[in-house]
GROMACS .gro file of C-alpha atoms in nm:
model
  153
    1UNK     CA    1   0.000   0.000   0.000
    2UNK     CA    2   0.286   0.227   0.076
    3UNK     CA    3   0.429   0.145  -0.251
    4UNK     CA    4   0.095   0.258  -0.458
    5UNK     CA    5   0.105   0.568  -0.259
    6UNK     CA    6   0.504   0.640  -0.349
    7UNK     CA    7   0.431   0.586  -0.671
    8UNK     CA    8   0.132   0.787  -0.711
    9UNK     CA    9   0.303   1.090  -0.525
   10UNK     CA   10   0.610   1.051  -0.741
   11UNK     CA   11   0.379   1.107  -1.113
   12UNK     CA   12   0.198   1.391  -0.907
   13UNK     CA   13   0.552   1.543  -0.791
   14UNK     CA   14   0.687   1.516  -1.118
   15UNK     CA   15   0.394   1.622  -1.374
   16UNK     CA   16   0.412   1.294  -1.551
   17UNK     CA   17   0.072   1.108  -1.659
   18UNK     CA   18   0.028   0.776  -1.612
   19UNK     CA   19   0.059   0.540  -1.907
   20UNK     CA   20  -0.168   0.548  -2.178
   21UNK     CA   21  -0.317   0.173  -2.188
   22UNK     CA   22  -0.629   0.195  -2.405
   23UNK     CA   23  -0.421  -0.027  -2.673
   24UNK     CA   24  -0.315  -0.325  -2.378
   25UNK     CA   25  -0.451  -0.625  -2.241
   26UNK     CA   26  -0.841  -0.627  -2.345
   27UNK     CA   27  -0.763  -0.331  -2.526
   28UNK     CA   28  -0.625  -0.470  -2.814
   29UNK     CA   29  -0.904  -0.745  -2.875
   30UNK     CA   30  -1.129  -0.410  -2.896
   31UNK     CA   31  -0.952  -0.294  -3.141
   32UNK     CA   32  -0.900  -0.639  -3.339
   33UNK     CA   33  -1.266  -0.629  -3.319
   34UNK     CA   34  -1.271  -0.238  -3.449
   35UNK     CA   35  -1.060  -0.394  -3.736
   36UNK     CA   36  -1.243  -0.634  -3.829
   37UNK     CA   37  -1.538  -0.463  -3.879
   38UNK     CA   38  -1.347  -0.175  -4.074
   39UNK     CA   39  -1.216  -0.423  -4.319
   40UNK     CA   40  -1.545  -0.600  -4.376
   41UNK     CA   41  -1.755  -0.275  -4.343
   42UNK     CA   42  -1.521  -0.119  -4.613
   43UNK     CA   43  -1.511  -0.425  -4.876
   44UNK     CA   44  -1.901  -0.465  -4.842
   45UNK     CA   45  -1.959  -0.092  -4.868
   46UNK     CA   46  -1.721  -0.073  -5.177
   47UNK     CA   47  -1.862  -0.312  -5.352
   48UNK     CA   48  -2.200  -0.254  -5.337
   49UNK     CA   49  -2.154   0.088  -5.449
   50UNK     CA   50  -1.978  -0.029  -5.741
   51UNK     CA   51  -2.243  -0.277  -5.853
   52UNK     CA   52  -2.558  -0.176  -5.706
   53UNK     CA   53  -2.571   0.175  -5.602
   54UNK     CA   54  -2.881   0.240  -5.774
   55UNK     CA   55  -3.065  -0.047  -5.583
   56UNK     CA   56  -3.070   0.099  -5.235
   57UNK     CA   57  -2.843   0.443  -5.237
   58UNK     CA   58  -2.907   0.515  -4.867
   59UNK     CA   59  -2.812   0.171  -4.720
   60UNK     CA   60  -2.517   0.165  -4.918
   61UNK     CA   61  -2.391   0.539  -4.839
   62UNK     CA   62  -2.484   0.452  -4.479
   63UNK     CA   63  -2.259   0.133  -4.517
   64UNK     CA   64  -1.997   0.351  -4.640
   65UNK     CA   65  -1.972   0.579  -4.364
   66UNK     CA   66  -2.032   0.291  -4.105
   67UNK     CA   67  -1.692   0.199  -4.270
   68UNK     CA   68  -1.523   0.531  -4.202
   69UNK     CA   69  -1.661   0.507  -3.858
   70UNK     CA   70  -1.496   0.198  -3.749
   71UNK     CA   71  -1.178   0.314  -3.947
   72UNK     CA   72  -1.139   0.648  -3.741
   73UNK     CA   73  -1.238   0.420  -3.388
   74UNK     CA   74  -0.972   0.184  -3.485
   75UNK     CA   75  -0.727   0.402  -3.548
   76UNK     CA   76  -0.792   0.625  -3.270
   77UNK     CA   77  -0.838   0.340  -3.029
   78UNK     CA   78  -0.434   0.218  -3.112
   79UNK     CA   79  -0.276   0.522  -3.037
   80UNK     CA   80  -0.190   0.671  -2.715
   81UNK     CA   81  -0.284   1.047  -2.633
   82UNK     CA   82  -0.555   1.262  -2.489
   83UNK     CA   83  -0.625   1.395  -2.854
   84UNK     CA   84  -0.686   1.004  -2.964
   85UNK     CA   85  -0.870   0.932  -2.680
   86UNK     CA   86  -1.126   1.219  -2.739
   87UNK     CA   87  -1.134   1.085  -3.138
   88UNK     CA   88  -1.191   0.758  -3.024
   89UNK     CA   89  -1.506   0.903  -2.772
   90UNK     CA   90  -1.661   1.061  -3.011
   91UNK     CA   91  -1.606   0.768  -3.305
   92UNK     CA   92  -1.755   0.528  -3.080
   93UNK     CA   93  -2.012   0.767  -3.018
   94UNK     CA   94  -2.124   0.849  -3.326
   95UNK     CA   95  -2.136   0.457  -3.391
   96UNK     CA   96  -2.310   0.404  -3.072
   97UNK     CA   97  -2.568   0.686  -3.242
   98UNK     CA   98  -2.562   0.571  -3.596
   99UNK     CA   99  -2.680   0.236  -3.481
  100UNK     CA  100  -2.971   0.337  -3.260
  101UNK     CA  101  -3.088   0.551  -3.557
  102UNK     CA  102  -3.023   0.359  -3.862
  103UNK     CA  103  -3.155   0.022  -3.651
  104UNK     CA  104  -3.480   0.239  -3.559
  105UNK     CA  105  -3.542   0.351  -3.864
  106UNK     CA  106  -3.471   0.026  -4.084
  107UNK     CA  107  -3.734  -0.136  -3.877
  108UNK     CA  108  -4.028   0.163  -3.871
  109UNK     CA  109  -3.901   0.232  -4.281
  110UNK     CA  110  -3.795  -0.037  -4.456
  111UNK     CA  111  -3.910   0.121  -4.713
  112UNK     CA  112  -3.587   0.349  -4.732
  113UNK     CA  113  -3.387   0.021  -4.653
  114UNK     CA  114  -3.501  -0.240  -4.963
  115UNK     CA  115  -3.107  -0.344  -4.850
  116UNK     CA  116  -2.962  -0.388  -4.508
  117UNK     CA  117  -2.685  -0.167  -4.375
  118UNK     CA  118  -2.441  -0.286  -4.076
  119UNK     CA  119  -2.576  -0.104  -3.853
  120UNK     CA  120  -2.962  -0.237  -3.992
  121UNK     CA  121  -3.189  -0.382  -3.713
  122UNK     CA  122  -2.929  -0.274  -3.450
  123UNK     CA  123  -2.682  -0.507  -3.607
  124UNK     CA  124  -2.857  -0.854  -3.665
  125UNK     CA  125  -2.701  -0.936  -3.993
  126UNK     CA  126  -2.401  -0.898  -3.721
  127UNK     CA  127  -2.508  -1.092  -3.451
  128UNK     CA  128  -2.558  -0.767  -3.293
  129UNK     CA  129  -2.206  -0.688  -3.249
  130UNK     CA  130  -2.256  -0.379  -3.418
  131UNK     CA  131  -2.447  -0.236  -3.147
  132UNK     CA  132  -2.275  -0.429  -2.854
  133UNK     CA  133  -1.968  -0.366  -2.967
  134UNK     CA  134  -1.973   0.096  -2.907
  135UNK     CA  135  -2.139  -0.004  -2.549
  136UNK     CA  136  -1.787  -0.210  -2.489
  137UNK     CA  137  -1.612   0.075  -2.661
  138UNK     CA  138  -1.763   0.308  -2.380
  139UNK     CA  139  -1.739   0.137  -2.091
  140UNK     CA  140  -1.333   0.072  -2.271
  141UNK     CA  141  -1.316   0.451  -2.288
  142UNK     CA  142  -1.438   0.526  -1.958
  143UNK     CA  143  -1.231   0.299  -1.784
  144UNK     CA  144  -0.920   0.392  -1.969
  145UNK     CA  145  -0.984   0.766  -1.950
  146UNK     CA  146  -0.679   0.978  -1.936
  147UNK     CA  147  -0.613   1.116  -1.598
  148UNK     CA  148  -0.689   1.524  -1.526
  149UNK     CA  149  -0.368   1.735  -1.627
  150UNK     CA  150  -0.190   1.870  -1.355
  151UNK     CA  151  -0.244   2.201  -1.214
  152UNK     CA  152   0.048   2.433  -1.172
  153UNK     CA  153   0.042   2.729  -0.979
   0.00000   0.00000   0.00000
């Protein structure tokens, strides 16, 4: 116990933050996970805006920038900062968002979604991930949230 308190008064004493460790231990399965999904999200997006575009326009932009989504969160999520963590908060957010929306409104307008999206029906062509996955993100985030910078007087 008097160890933990040395070393907390020593970072306090000399201005240095603690380690950044968003990208360690359960971390980096997050962000496997992230990846994952911003490979497939991407490929599937790509592609059916090549071929199909004219089927179902809004599914497929929405696929699309699904796909940048999960590209910014992984990214942000792997490096180390207060600036990344604040990109990564408000990528995960905006999926977290995105997915209550797009889910809602695929399911009271299917009409507007003759094709599903990832984030359609909160995910289920996902298993749901793609809504789990932001609520993981956050509770991530929030856990891993860089400390306050110091005061100096």
């Amino acid at each position: 116990m008097e160890e933990a308190r040395n070393v907390a008064d020593t970072s306090e004493h000399t201005g240095k933050r603690p380690a950044d460790t968003r990208n360690t231990g359960p971390g980096r399965l997050l962000i496997a996970v992230y990846a994952i999904f911003a490979i497939s999200a991407t490929a599937r997006a790509g592609y059916q805006i090549l071929t199909k575009f004219s089927e179902a326009p809004l599914a497929y932009l929405l696929s699309a920038f699904a796909a940048v989504v999960y590209v910014v969160a992984t990214v942000s999520l792997a490096k180390a900062g207060r600036t990344w963590f604040k990109v990564s908060l408000v990528a995960v957010l905006v999926e977290l968002v995105g997915v209550i929306v797009v889910g809602a409104l695929s399911l009271f307008d299917p009409v507007q979604f003759p094709h599903e999206t990832v984030w359609s029906a909160f995910g289920r062509g996902y298993a749901f991930v793609p809504f789990i996955l932001p609520v993981l993100g956050l509770i991530w985030l929030y856990r891993r949230r860089p400390a306050a910078p110091a005061v100096r007087i």
